[in-house]
Amino acid sequence: MGLFHPLEREVLSLKEVDLEKIQQAVRMIIEAIGDNPDRDGLLDTPKRVAKMYAEVFEGMRVNEEEFFETVFSEDHEEMVLVKDIPFYSMCEHHLVPFFGKAHVAYIPRGGRVVGLSKLARAVEAVARRPQLQERITSTVADAIVRKLDPHGVVVVVEAEHMCMTMRGVKKPGSKTVTSAVRGIFAHDAAARAEVFSLIRT
Ligand SMILES: Nc1nc2c(ncn2[C@@H]2O[C@H](COP(=O)(O)OP(=O)(O)OP(=O)(O)O)[C@@H](O)[C@H]2O)c(=O)[nH]1
Ligand SMILES: [Zn+2]
């Protein structure tokens, strides 16, 4: 099992989510906004929210590098791109959702090819933590670099942030695009242009 991205939490040290603590906190929030946590409609809400948080933050207990343990020895040293991987994450500043699509490309080296679904699983694991879009992007790219030592990696993430749409600056429809470019893609403009054009089409 590899090391975590330095910016990421020590997720493996966490055991189970403390559902009881989330329930208490949600009850307090309901009281603090001036509603009655004991009215019918809200009675089970703390329990539901606790269950939901356990689900949307389940990446806290998953090491994304695990998905790259099993490699197929396939003699393919050309680009592999899995695009339009949908993801949902929670912005660490406001704990509201941001969501969109991730595109992951790499050029395998030395026959280290992984199952396509593992790229999507890594995106999902990383997204299901309190996050920044930039950190999802670089964490996925760096995990692939560390585990597969490929010729190059590109991760592009495009997302809509609810903290920018339903509140605050209120700019619905605005999209944020982030990219992490590693290896050959960083210094070969033609390779980079190819992958970005494949992502766009
Ligand atoms: N870089 C980055 N910023 C984010 C992300 N998600 C949310 N933010 C921003 O985080 C910032 C937090 O700014 P603050 O001024 O501390 O908080 P705030 O008063 O709620 O800010 P506003 O959203 O402008 O109302 C905002 O500008 C958000 O748009 C992200 O994934 N990456
Ligand atoms: Zn936010």
Coordinates of N, CA, C and O in Angstrom, one line a residue, residues 12-75:
L12 N -6.4 6.2 6.2 CA -6.4 4.8 6.6 C -6.5 4.7 8.1 O -6.9 3.7 8.7
S13 N -6.1 5.8 8.8 CA -6.1 5.7 10.3 C -7.5 5.8 10.8 O -7.8 5.5 12.0
L14 N -8.4 6.2 10.0 CA -9.8 6.3 10.4 C -10.5 5.0 10.4 O -10.3 4.2 9.5
K15 N -11.3 4.7 11.4 CA -12.1 3.5 11.4 C -13.4 3.8 10.8 O -13.6 4.2 9.7
E16 N -14.4 3.6 11.7 CA -15.8 3.9 11.2 C -16.2 5.3 11.4 O -15.6 6.0 12.2
V17 N -17.2 5.8 10.6 CA -17.7 7.1 10.8 C -18.5 7.1 12.1 O -19.2 6.2 12.4
D18 N -18.3 8.2 12.9 CA -19.1 8.3 14.1 C -20.5 8.8 13.9 O -20.7 10.1 13.9
L19 N -21.4 7.9 13.6 CA -22.7 8.3 13.2 C -23.4 9.1 14.3 O -24.2 10.0 14.0
E20 N -23.2 8.6 15.5 CA -23.9 9.3 16.7 C -23.5 10.7 16.8 O -24.3 11.6 17.0
K21 N -22.2 11.0 16.5 CA -21.7 12.4 16.6 C -22.3 13.3 15.5 O -22.7 14.4 15.7
I22 N -22.5 12.7 14.3 CA -23.1 13.5 13.2 C -24.6 13.8 13.6 O -25.0 14.9 13.4
Q23 N -25.2 12.8 14.1 CA -26.6 13.0 14.5 C -26.8 14.1 15.5 O -27.7 15.0 15.4
Q24 N -25.9 14.1 16.5 CA -26.0 15.2 17.5 C -25.7 16.5 16.9 O -26.4 17.5 17.1
A25 N -24.8 16.6 16.0 CA -24.4 17.9 15.3 C -25.6 18.3 14.4 O -25.9 19.5 14.4
V26 N -26.2 17.4 13.7 CA -27.3 17.8 12.8 C -28.5 18.3 13.7 O -29.2 19.3 13.3
R27 N -28.7 17.6 14.8 CA -29.8 18.1 15.7 C -29.5 19.5 16.1 O -30.4 20.4 16.2
M28 N -28.3 19.8 16.5 CA -27.9 21.1 16.9 C -28.1 22.2 15.8 O -28.5 23.3 16.1
I29 N -27.7 21.8 14.6 CA -27.9 22.7 13.5 C -29.4 23.1 13.3 O -29.7 24.2 13.1
I30 N -30.2 22.0 13.3 CA -31.6 22.3 13.2 C -32.2 23.2 14.2 O -32.9 24.2 14.0
E31 N -31.7 23.0 15.5 CA -32.1 23.9 16.6 C -31.6 25.3 16.3 O -32.3 26.3 16.5
A32 N -30.3 25.4 15.9 CA -29.7 26.7 15.7 C -30.3 27.5 14.6 O -30.3 28.8 14.7
I33 N -30.9 26.9 13.6 CA -31.6 27.7 12.6 C -33.0 28.0 13.0 O -33.7 28.7 12.3
G34 N -33.4 27.5 14.1 CA -34.7 27.9 14.7 C -35.8 27.0 14.3 O -37.0 27.3 14.5
D35 N -35.5 25.8 13.9 CA -36.6 24.8 13.6 C -36.6 23.8 14.8 O -35.8 23.8 15.7
N36 N -37.6 23.0 14.7 CA -37.8 22.0 15.8 C -37.4 20.6 15.4 O -38.1 20.0 14.7
P37 N -36.3 20.1 16.0 CA -35.8 18.8 15.6 C -36.8 17.7 16.0 O -36.7 16.5 15.5
D38 N -37.8 18.0 16.8 CA -38.7 17.0 17.3 C -40.0 16.9 16.5 O -40.9 16.1 16.7
R39 N -40.1 17.9 15.5 CA -41.4 17.8 14.7 C -41.3 16.6 13.8 O -40.1 16.1 13.4
D40 N -42.4 16.1 13.4 CA -42.5 14.8 12.6 C -41.5 14.8 11.4 O -40.8 13.8 11.3
G41 N -41.5 15.8 10.6 CA -40.7 15.7 9.4 C -39.2 15.7 9.6 O -38.5 15.2 8.8
L42 N -38.8 16.2 10.8 CA -37.4 16.3 11.1 C -36.9 15.2 12.0 O -35.6 15.1 12.2
L43 N -37.8 14.4 12.5 CA -37.4 13.4 13.6 C -36.2 12.5 13.1 O -35.3 12.3 13.9
D44 N -36.4 12.0 11.9 CA -35.3 11.0 11.5 C -34.2 11.7 10.7 O -33.3 11.0 10.2
T45 N -34.3 13.0 10.5 CA -33.3 13.7 9.7 C -31.9 13.5 10.2 O -31.0 13.2 9.4
P46 N -31.6 13.7 11.5 CA -30.2 13.5 11.9 C -29.7 12.1 11.5 O -28.5 12.0 11.1
K47 N -30.5 11.1 11.7 CA -30.1 9.8 11.3 C -29.8 9.6 9.8 O -28.8 9.1 9.4
R48 N -30.7 10.2 9.0 CA -30.6 10.2 7.6 C -29.3 10.9 7.1 O -28.5 10.4 6.3
V49 N -29.1 12.1 7.7 CA -27.9 12.9 7.3 C -26.6 12.1 7.7 O -25.6 12.1 6.9
A50 N -26.6 11.5 8.9 CA -25.4 10.7 9.3 C -25.1 9.6 8.3 O -24.0 9.4 7.9
K51 N -26.2 8.9 7.9 CA -26.0 7.8 6.9 C -25.5 8.4 5.6 O -24.6 7.8 4.9
M52 N -26.1 9.6 5.2 CA -25.7 10.2 3.9 C -24.2 10.6 4.0 O -23.4 10.4 3.0
Y53 N -23.8 11.2 5.1 CA -22.4 11.6 5.2 C -21.4 10.4 5.2 O -20.3 10.5 4.6
A54 N -21.9 9.3 5.8 CA -21.0 8.1 5.8 C -20.8 7.7 4.3 O -19.7 7.3 3.9
E55 N -21.8 7.9 3.5 CA -21.8 7.5 2.1 C -20.9 8.5 1.3 O -20.0 8.1 0.6
V56 N -21.3 9.8 1.4 CA -20.6 10.7 0.5 C -19.1 11.0 1.0 O -18.3 11.5 0.2
F57 N -18.8 10.6 2.2 CA -17.4 10.7 2.6 C -16.7 9.4 2.7 O -15.7 9.2 3.5
E58 N -17.2 8.4 2.0 CA -16.6 7.0 2.2 C -15.2 7.0 1.7 O -14.4 6.1 2.1
G59 N -14.8 7.9 0.9 CA -13.4 8.0 0.4 C -12.4 8.3 1.5 O -11.2 8.1 1.3
M60 N -12.9 8.7 2.7 CA -12.0 8.9 3.8 C -11.4 7.6 4.3 O -10.4 7.6 5.0
R61 N -12.0 6.5 3.9 CA -11.5 5.2 4.4 C -11.0 4.3 3.2 O -11.0 3.1 3.4
V62 N -10.7 5.0 2.1 CA -10.3 4.2 0.9 C -9.0 4.8 0.5 O -8.9 6.0 0.4
N63 N -8.0 4.0 0.2 CA -6.7 4.5 -0.4 C -6.8 4.3 -1.9 O -6.8 3.2 -2.4
E64 N -6.8 5.4 -2.6 CA -7.0 5.3 -4.1 C -5.9 4.5 -4.7 O -6.1 3.9 -5.8
E65 N -4.7 4.4 -4.1 CA -3.6 3.6 -4.7 C -3.9 2.1 -4.8 O -3.3 1.4 -5.6
E66 N -4.8 1.7 -3.9 CA -5.2 0.3 -3.9 C -5.7 -0.2 -5.3 O -5.5 -1.4 -5.6
F67 N -6.4 0.7 -6.0 CA -7.0 0.3 -7.2 C -5.9 0.0 -8.3 O -6.2 -0.5 -9.4
F68 N -4.7 0.4 -8.1 CA -3.7 0.2 -9.1 C -2.7 -0.9 -8.7 O -1.6 -1.0 -9.2
E69 N -3.1 -1.7 -7.7 CA -2.2 -2.8 -7.3 C -2.2 -3.9 -8.4 O -1.1 -4.5 -8.6
T70 N -3.3 -4.2 -9.0 CA -3.4 -5.3 -10.0 C -3.1 -4.7 -11.4 O -3.9 -3.8 -11.9
V71 N -2.0 -5.1 -12.0 CA -1.8 -4.6 -13.4 C -1.8 -5.8 -14.3 O -1.4 -6.9 -14.0
F72 N -2.2 -5.5 -15.5 CA -2.2 -6.5 -16.6 C -0.9 -6.2 -17.3 O -0.5 -5.1 -17.6
S73 N -0.1 -7.3 -17.6 CA 1.1 -7.1 -18.4 C 0.7 -7.1 -19.8 O 0.7 -8.1 -20.5
E74 N 0.4 -5.9 -20.3 CA 0.0 -5.7 -21.7 C 1.0 -4.8 -22.4 O 1.3 -3.7 -21.9
D75 N 1.4 -5.2 -23.5 CA 2.5 -4.5 -24.2 C 1.8 -3.3 -25.0 O 1.8 -3.3 -26.2

